[in-house]
mmCIF file of C-alpha atoms and ligand atoms in Angstrom:
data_model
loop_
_atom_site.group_PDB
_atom_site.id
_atom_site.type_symbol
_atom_site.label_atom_id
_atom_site.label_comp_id
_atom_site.label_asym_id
_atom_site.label_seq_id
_atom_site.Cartn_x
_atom_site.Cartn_y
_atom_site.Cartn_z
ATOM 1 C CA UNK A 1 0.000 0.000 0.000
ATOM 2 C CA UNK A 2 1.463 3.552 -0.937
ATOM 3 C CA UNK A 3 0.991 6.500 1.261
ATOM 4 C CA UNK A 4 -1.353 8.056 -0.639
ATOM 5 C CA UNK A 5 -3.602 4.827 -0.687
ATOM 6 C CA UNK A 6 -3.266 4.386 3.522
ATOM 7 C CA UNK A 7 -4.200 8.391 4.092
ATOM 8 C CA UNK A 8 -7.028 8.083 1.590
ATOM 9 C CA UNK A 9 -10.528 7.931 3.482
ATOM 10 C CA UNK A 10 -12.841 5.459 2.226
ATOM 11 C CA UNK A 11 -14.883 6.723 -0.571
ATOM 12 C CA UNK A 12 -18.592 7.905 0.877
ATOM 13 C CA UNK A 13 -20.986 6.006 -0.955
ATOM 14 C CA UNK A 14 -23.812 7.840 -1.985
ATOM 15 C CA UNK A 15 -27.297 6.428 -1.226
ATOM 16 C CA UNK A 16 -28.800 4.810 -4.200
ATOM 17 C CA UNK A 17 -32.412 3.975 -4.731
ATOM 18 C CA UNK A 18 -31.668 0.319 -4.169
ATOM 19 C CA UNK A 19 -30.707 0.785 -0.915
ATOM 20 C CA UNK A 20 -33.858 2.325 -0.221
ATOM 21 C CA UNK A 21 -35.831 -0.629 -1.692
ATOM 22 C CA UNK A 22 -33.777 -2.860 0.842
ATOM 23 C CA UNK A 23 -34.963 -1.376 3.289
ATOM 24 C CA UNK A 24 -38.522 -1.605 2.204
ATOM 25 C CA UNK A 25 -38.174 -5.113 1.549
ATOM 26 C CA UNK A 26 -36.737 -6.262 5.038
ATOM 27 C CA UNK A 27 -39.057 -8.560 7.048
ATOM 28 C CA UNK A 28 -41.166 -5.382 9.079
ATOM 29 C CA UNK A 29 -39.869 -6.837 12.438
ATOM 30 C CA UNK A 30 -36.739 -6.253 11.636
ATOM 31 C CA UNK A 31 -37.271 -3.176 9.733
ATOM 32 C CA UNK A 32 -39.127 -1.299 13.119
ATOM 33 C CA UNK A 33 -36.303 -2.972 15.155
ATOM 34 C CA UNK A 34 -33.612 -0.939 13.303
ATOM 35 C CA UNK A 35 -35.567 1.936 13.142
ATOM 36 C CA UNK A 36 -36.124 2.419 16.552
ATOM 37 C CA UNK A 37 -32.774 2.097 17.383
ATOM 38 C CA UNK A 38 -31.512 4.291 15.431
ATOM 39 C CA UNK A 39 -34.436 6.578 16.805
ATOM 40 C CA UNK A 40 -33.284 5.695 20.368
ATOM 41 C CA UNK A 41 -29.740 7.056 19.313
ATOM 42 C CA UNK A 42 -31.059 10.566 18.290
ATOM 43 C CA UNK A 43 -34.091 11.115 19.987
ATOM 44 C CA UNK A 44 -35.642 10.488 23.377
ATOM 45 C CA UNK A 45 -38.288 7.783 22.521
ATOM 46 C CA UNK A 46 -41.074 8.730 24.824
ATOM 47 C CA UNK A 47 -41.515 12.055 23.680
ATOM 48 C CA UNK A 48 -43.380 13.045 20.680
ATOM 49 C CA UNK A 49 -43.508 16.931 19.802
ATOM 50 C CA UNK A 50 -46.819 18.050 19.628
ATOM 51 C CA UNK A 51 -47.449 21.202 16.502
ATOM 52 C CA UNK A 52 -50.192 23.335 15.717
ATOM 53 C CA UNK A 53 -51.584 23.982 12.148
ATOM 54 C CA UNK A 54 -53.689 26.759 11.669
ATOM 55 C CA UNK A 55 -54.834 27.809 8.180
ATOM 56 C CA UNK A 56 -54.710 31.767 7.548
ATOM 57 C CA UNK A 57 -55.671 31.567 3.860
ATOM 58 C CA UNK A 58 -58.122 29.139 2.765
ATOM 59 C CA UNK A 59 -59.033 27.721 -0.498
ATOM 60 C CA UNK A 60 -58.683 29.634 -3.669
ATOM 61 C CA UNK A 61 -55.658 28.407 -4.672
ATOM 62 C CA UNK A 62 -54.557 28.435 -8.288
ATOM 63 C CA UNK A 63 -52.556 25.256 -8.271
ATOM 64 C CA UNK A 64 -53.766 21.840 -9.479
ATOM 65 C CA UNK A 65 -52.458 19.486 -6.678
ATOM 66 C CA UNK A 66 -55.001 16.531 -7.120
ATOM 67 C CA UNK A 67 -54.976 15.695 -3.524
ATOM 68 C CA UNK A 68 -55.993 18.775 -2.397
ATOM 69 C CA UNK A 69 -59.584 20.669 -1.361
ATOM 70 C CA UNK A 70 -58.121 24.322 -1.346
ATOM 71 C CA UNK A 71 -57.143 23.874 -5.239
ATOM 72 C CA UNK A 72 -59.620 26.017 -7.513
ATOM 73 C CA UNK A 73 -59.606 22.769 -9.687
ATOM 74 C CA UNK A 74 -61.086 20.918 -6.778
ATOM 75 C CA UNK A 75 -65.282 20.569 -6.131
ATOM 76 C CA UNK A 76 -64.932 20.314 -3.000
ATOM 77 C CA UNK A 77 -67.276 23.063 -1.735
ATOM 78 C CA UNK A 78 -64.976 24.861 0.473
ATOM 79 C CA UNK A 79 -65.050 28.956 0.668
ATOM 80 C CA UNK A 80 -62.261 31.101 -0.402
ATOM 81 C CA UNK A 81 -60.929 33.625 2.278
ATOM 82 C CA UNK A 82 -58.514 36.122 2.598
ATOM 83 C CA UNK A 83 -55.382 36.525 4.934
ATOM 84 C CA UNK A 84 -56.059 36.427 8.320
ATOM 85 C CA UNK A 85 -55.753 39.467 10.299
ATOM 86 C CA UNK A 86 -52.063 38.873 12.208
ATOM 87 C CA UNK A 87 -53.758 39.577 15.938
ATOM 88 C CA UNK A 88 -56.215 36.803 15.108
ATOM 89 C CA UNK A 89 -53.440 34.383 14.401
ATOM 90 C CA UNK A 90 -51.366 35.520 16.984
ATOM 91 C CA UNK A 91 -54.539 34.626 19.601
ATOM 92 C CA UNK A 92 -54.863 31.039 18.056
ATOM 93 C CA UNK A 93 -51.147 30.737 18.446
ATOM 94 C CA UNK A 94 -51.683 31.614 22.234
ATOM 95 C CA UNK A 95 -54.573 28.816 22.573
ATOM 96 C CA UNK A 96 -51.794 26.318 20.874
ATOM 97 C CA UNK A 97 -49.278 27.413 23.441
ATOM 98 C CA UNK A 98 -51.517 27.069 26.420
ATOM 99 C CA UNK A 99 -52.376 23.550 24.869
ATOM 100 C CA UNK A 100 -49.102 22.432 25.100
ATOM 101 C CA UNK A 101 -47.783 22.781 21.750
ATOM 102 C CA UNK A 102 -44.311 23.587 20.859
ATOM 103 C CA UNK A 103 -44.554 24.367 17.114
ATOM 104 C CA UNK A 104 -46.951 26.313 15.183
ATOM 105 C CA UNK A 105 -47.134 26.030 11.740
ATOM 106 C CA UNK A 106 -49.476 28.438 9.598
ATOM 107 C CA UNK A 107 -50.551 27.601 5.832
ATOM 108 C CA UNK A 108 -51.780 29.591 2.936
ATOM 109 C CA UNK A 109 -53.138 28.165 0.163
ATOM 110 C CA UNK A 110 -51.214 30.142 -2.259
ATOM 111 C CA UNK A 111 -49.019 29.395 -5.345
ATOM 112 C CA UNK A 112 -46.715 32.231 -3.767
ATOM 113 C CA UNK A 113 -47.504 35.067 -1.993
ATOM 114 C CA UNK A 114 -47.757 38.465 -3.019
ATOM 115 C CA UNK A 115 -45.388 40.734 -1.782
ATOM 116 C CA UNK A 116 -48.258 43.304 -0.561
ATOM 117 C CA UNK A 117 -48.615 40.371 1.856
ATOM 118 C CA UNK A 118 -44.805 40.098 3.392
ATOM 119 C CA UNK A 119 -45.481 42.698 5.940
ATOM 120 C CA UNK A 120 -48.183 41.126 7.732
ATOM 121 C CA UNK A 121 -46.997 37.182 7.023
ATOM 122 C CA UNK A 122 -43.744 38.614 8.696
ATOM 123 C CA UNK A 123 -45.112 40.610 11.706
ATOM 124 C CA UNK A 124 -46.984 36.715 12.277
ATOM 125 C CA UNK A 125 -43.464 35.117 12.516
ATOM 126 C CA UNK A 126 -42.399 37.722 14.987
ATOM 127 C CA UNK A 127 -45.540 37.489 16.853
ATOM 128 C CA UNK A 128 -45.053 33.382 17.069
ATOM 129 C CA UNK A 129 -41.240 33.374 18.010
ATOM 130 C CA UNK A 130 -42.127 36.073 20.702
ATOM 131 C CA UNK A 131 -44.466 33.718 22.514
ATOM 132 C CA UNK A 132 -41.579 31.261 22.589
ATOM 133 C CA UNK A 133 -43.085 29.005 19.916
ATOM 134 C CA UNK A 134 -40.857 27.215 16.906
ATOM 135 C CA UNK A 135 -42.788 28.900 13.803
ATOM 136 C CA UNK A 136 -43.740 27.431 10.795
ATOM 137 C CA UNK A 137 -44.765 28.875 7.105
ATOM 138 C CA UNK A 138 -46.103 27.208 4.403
ATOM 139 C CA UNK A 139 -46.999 29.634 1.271
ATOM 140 C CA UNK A 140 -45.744 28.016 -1.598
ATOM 141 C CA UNK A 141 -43.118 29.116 -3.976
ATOM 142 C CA UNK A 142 -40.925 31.916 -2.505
ATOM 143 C CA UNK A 143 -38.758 34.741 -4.367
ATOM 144 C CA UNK A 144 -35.532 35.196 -3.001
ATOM 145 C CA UNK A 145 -36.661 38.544 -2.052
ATOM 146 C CA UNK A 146 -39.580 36.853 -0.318
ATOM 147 C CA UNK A 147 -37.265 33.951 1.235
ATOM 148 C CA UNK A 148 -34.439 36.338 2.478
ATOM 149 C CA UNK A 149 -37.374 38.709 4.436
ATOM 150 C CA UNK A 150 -38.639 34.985 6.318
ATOM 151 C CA UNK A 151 -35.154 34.867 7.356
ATOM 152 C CA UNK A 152 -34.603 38.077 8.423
ATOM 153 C CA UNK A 153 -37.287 37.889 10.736
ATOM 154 C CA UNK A 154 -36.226 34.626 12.651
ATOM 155 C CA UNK A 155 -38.396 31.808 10.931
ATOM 156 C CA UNK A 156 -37.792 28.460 12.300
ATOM 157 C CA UNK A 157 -39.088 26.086 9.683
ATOM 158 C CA UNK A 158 -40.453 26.433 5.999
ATOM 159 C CA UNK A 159 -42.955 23.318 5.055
ATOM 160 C CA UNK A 160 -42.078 22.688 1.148
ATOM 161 C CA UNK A 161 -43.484 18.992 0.136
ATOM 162 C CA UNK A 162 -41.889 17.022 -2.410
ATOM 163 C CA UNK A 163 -45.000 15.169 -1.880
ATOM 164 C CA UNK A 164 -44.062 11.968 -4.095
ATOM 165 C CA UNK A 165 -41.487 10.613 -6.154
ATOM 166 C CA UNK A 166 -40.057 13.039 -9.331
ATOM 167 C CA UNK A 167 -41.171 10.483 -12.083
ATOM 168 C CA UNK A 168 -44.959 10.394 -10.195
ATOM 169 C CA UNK A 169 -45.099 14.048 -9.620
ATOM 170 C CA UNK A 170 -46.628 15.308 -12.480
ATOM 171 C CA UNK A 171 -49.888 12.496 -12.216
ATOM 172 C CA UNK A 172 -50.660 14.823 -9.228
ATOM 173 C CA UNK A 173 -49.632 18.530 -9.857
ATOM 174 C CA UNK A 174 -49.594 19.803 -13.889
ATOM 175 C CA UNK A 175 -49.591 23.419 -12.688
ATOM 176 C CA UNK A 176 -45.876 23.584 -11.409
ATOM 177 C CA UNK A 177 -42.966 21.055 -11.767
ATOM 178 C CA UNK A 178 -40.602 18.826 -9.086
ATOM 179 C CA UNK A 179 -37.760 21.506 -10.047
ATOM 180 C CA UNK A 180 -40.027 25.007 -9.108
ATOM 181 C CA UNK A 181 -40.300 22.753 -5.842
ATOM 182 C CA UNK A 182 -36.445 22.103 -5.280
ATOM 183 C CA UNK A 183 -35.838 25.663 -6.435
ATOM 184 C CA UNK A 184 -37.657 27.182 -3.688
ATOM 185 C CA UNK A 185 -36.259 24.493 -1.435
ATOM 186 C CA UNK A 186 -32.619 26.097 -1.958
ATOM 187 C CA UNK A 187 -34.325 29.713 -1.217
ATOM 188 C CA UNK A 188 -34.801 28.330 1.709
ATOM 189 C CA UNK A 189 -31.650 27.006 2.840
ATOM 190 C CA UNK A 190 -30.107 29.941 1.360
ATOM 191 C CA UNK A 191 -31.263 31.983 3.843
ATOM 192 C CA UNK A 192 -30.545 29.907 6.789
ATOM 193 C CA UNK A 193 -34.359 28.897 7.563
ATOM 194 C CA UNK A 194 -34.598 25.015 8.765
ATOM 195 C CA UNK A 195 -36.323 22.846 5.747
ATOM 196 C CA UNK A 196 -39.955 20.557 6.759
ATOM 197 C CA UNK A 197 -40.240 18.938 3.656
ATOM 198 C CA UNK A 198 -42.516 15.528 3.121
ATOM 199 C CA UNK A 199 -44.998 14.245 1.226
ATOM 200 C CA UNK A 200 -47.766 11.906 1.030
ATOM 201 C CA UNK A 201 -48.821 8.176 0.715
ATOM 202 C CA UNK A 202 -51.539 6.512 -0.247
ATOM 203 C CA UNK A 203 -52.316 8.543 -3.583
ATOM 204 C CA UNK A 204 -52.178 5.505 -5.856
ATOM 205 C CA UNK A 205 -48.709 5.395 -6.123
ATOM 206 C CA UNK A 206 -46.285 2.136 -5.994
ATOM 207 C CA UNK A 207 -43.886 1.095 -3.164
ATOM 208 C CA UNK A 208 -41.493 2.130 -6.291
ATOM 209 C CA UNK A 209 -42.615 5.593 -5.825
ATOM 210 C CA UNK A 210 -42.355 5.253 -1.972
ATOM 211 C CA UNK A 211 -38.809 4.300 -2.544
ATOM 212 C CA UNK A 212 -38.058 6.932 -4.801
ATOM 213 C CA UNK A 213 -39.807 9.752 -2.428
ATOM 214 C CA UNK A 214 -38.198 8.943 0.163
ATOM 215 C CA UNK A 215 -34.585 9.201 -1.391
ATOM 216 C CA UNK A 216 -35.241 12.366 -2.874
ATOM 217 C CA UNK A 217 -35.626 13.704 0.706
ATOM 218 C CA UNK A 218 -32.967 11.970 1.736
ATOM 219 C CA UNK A 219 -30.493 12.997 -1.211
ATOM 220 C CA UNK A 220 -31.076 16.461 -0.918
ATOM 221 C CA UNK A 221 -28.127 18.582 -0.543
ATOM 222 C CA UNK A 222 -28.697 18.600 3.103
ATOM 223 C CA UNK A 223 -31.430 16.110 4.342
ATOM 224 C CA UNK A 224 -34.555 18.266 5.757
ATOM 225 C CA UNK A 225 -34.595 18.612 9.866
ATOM 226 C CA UNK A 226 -38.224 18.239 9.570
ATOM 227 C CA UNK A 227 -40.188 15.370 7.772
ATOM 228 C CA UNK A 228 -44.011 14.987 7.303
ATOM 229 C CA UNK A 229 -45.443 11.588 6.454
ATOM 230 C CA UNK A 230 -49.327 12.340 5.568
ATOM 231 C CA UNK A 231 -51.393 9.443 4.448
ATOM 232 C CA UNK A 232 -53.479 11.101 2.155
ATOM 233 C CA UNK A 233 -57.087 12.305 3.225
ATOM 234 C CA UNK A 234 -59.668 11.532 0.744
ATOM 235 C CA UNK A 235 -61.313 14.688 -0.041
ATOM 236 C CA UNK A 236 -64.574 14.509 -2.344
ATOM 237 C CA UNK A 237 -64.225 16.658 -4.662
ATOM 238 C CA UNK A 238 -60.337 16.145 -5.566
ATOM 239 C CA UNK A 239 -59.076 14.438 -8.159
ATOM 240 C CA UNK A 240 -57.552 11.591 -5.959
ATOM 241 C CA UNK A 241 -60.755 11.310 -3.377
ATOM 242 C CA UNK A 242 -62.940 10.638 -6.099
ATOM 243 C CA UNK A 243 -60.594 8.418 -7.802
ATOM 244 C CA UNK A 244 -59.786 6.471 -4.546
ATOM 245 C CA UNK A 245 -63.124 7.033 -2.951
ATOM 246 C CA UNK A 246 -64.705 3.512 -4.732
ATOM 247 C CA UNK A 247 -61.340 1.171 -4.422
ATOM 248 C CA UNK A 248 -61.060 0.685 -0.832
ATOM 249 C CA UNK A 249 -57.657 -1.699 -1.448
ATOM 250 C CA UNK A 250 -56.453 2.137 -2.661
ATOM 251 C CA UNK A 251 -55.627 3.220 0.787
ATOM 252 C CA UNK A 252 -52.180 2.612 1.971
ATOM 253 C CA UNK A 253 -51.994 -0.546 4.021
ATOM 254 C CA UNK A 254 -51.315 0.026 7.911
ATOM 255 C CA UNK A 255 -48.274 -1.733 7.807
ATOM 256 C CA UNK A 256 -46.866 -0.453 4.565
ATOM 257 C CA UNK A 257 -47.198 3.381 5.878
ATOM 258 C CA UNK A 258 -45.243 1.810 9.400
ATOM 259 C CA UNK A 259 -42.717 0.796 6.882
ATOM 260 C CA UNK A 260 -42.583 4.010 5.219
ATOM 261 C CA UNK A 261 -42.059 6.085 8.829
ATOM 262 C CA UNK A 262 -39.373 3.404 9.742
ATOM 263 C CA UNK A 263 -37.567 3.489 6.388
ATOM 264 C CA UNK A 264 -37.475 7.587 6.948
ATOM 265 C CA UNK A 265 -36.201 7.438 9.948
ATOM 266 C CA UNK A 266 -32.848 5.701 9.225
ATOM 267 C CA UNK A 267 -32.643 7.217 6.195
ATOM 268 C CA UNK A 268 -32.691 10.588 8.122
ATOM 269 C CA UNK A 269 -31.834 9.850 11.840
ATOM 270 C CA UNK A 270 -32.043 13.089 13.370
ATOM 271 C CA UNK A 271 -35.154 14.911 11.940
ATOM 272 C CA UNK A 272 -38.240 15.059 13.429
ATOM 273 C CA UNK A 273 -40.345 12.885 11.088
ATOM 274 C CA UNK A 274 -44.009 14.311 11.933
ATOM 275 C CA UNK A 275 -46.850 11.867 11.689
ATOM 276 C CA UNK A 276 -49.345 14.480 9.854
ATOM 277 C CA UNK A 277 -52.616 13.851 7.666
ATOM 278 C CA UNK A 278 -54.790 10.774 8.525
ATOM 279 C CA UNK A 279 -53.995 10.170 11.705
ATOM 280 C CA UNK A 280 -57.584 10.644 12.329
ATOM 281 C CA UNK A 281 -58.521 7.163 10.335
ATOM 282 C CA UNK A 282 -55.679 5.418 12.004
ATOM 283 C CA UNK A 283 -56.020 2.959 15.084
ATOM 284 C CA UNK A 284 -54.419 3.542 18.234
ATOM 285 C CA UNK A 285 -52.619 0.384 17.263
ATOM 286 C CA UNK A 286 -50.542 2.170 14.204
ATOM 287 C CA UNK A 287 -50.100 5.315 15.659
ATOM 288 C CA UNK A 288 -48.160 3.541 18.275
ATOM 289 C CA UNK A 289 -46.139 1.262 15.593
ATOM 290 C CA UNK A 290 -45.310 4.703 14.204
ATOM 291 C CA UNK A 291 -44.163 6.212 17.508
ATOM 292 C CA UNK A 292 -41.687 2.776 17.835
ATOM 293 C CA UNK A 293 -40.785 3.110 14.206
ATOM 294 C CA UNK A 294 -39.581 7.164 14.748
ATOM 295 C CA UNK A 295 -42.184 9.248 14.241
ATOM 296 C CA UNK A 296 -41.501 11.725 16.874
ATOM 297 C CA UNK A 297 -44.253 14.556 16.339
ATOM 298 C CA UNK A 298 -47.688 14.679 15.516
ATOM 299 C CA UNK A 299 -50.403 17.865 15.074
ATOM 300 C CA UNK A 300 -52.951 17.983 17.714
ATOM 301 C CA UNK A 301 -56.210 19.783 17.459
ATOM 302 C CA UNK A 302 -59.463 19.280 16.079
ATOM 303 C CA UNK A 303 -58.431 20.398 12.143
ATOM 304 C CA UNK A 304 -55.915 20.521 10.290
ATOM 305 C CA UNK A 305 -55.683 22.987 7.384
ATOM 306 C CA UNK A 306 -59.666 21.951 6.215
ATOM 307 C CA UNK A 307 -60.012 18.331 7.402
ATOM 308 C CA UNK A 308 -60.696 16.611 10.474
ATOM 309 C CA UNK A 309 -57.965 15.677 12.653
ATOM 310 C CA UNK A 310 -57.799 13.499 16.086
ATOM 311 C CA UNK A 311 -58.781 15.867 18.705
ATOM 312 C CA UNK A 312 -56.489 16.963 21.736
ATOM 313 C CA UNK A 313 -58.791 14.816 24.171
ATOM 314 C CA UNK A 314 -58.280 11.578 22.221
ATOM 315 C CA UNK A 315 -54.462 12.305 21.730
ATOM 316 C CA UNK A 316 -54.138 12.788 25.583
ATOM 317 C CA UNK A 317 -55.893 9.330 26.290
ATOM 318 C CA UNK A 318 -53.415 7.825 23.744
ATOM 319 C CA UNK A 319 -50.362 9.511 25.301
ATOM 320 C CA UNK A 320 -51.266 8.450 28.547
ATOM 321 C CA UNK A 321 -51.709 5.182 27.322
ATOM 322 C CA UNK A 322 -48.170 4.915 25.925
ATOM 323 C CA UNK A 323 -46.217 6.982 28.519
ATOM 324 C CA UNK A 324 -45.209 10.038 26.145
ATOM 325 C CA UNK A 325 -44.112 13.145 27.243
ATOM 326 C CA UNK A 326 -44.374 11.859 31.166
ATOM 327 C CA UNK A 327 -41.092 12.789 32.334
ATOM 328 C CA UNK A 328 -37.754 13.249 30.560
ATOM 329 C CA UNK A 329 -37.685 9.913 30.110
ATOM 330 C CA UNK A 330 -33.462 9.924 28.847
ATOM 331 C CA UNK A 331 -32.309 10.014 32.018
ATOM 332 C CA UNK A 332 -35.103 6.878 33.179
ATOM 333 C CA UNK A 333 -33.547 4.690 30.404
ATOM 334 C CA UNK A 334 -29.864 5.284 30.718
HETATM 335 N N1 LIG B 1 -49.827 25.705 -0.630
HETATM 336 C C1 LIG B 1 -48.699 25.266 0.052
HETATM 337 C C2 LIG B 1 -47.998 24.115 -0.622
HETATM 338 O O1 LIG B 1 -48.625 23.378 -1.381
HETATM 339 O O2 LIG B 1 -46.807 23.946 -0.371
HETATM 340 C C3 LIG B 1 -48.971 24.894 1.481
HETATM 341 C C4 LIG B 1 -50.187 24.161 1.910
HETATM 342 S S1 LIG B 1 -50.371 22.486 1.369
HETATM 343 C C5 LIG B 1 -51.967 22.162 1.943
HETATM 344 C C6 LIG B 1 -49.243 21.553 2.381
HETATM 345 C C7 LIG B 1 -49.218 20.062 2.218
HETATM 346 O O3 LIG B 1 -50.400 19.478 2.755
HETATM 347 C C8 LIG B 1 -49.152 19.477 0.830
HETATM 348 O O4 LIG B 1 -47.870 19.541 0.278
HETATM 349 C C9 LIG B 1 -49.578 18.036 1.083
HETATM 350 O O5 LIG B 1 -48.459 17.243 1.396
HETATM 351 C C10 LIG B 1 -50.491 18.141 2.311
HETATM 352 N N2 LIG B 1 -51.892 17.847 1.965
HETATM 353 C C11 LIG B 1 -52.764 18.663 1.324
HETATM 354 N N3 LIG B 1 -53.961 18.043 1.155
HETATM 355 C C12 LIG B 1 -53.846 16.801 1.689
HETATM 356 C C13 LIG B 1 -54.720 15.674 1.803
HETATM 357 N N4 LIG B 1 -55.952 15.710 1.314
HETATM 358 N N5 LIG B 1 -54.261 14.564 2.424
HETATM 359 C C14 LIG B 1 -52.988 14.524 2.906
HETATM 360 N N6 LIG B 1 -52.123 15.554 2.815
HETATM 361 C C15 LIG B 1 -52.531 16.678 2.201
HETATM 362 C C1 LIG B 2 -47.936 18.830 5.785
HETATM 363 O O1 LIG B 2 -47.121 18.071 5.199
HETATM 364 N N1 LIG B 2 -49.104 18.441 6.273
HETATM 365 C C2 LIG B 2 -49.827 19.565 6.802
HETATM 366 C C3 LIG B 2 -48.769 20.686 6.766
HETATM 367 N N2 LIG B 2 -47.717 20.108 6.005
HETATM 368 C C4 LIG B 2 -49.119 22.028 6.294
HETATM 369 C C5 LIG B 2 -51.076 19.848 6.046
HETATM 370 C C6 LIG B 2 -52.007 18.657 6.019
HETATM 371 C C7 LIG B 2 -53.243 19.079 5.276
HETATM 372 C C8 LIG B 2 -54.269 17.983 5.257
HETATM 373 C C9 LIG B 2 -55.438 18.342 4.445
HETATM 374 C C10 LIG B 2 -56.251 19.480 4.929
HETATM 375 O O2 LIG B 2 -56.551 19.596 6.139
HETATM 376 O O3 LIG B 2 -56.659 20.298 4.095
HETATM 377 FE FE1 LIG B 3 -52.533 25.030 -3.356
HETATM 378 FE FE2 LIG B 3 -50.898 23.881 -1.589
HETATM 379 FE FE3 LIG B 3 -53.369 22.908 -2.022
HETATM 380 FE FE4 LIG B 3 -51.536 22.628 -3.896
HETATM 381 S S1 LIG B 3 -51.458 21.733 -1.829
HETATM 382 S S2 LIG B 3 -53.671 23.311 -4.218
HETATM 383 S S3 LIG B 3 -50.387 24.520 -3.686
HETATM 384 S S4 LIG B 3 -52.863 24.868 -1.154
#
């Protein structure tokens, strides 16, 4: 061996989408096993963050996204409004506080905003941080302009989805393309704001479009610190809840979204992979599989952006249940 050969470090190899599919594949006892120790590495296991989402622009959004009731596209019967004021926010994010949340995360259904709208989306972010919350915005595509004001003002988190894989994006968006997305996803990071980015299961697509989701997140120049797994909500009126409404065998298997949560967290150890959308059709039973297999927040509340959500009362009997969020439970385990 030469010099140059024994000072060499070995060569990083990057993560391919076959490793991914490995991991699908393992038998699931094995696959939660490994999951939830590398969860146990990063994270203290009996806590589960609990966020807020509150909705300050509903409906009346110009994109196609075939999942979704606030599109234009959609018939889902839901009424357009405008911005909320930024007190009214700022009281809901008080209620969220005093409910024990730790996060609040506030969504517009916009393509982008409009820059007559910085001043007040900003003065919300302020408003949030100052009650000692982590804030969260989610308002589609940014400008730099747009992205470097979110930063200047102290935001914690931006919520961009990949949603899906790249090759199975455009069956469920036509209006904008898996680039725009990424693009806006560098904004982000540009300006120093923490990336949530996820997407969602259960739209029809393969376990090869699973695989391939998940490795875009997890290939990204710097893997997001926040992850949401939704399971999709069927929404009459949307493309996908009418197309999935009448095949039953369409929703994603209990197991198979277990796997997906345990597959995300090894392939991205220490972010908070947030068990969001359709937790409200899920048992007890698989919420807790989810908990062992990473997931290590949830939203709480009665709604989410327009659908139904398990309420606070049900999500304390289930945390009691399990033991979450009892005591710093590190120190009890060591
Ligand atoms: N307009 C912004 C955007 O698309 O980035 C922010 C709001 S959008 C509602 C945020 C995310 O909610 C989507 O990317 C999608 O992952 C999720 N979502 C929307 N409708 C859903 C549904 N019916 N079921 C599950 N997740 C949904
Ligand atoms: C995310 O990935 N899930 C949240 C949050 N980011 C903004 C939104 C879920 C929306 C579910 C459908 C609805 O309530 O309209
Ligand atoms: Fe608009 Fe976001 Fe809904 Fe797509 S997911 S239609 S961008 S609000």
């Amino acid at each position: 061996m030469n010099e140059i050969t024994a000072i060499t470090p070995a060569p990083v190899l990057a993560l391919d989408r076959g490793d991914v599919a490995a991991l699908f594949d393992l038998p699931f006892m094995e696959l939660v096993f490994r999951a939830a120790e590398v969860h146990r590495q990063h994270h203290d296991p009996n806590k589960v963050e609990r966020a807020t989402l509150l909705s300050i622009k509903t409906g009346g959004c110009a994109e196609d996204c075939g999942y979704c009731s606030q599109s234009v596209y959609a018939e889902s019967g839901l009424k357009a409004s405008k911005l909320m004021d930024v007190e009214a926010v700022l009281a809901a994010a008080r209620d969220a506080k005093a409910a024990g949340s730790e996060r609040f995360c506030m969504g517009a259904a916009w393509r982008e905003p409009k820059d007559r709208d910085m001043d007040a989306i900003c003065a919300m972010v302020e408003g949030v941080n100052a009650l000692g919350l982590q804030s969260c915005m989610t308002l589609g595509m940014l400008s730099d302009a747009q992205a470097q004001r979110l930063g200047e003002v102290g935001l914690d988190y931006y919520n961009h989805n990949l949603d899906t894989a790249p090759e199975h994006y455009d069956k469920v968006i036509t209006t904008r393309t898996w680039q725009d997305r990424l693009d806006t996803l560098d904004r982000v990071r540009g300006q120093g704001i923490n990336v949530c980015c996820g997407g969602i299961v259960g739209m029809g697509e393969t376990r090869d479009d699973r695989v391939g989701f998940l490795h875009a997140l997890a290939t990204l120049p710097e893997p997001p610190e926040s992850v949401p797994i939704n399971a999709l909500v069927p929404v009459p009126g949307t493309v996908l809840g009418d197309i999935l409404k009448d095949v039953p065998s369409a929703r994603i298997d209990d197991i198979e979204f277990v796997r997906t949560v345990a597959v995300a967290r090894i392939l991205m150890p220490t972010s908070v992979v947030r068990l969001s959308a359709g937790r409200e059709s899920m048992s007890e039973t698989t919420q807790a599989l989810c908990f062992l297999a990473g997931a290590s927040s949830i939203f709480t509340g009665d709604k989410l952006l327009t659908t139904g959500n398990a309420g606070s009362d049900q999500d304390s009997l289930l945390f009691a249940k399990l033991g979450l969020n009892q005591v710093e439970t590190r120190a009890v385990i060591a």
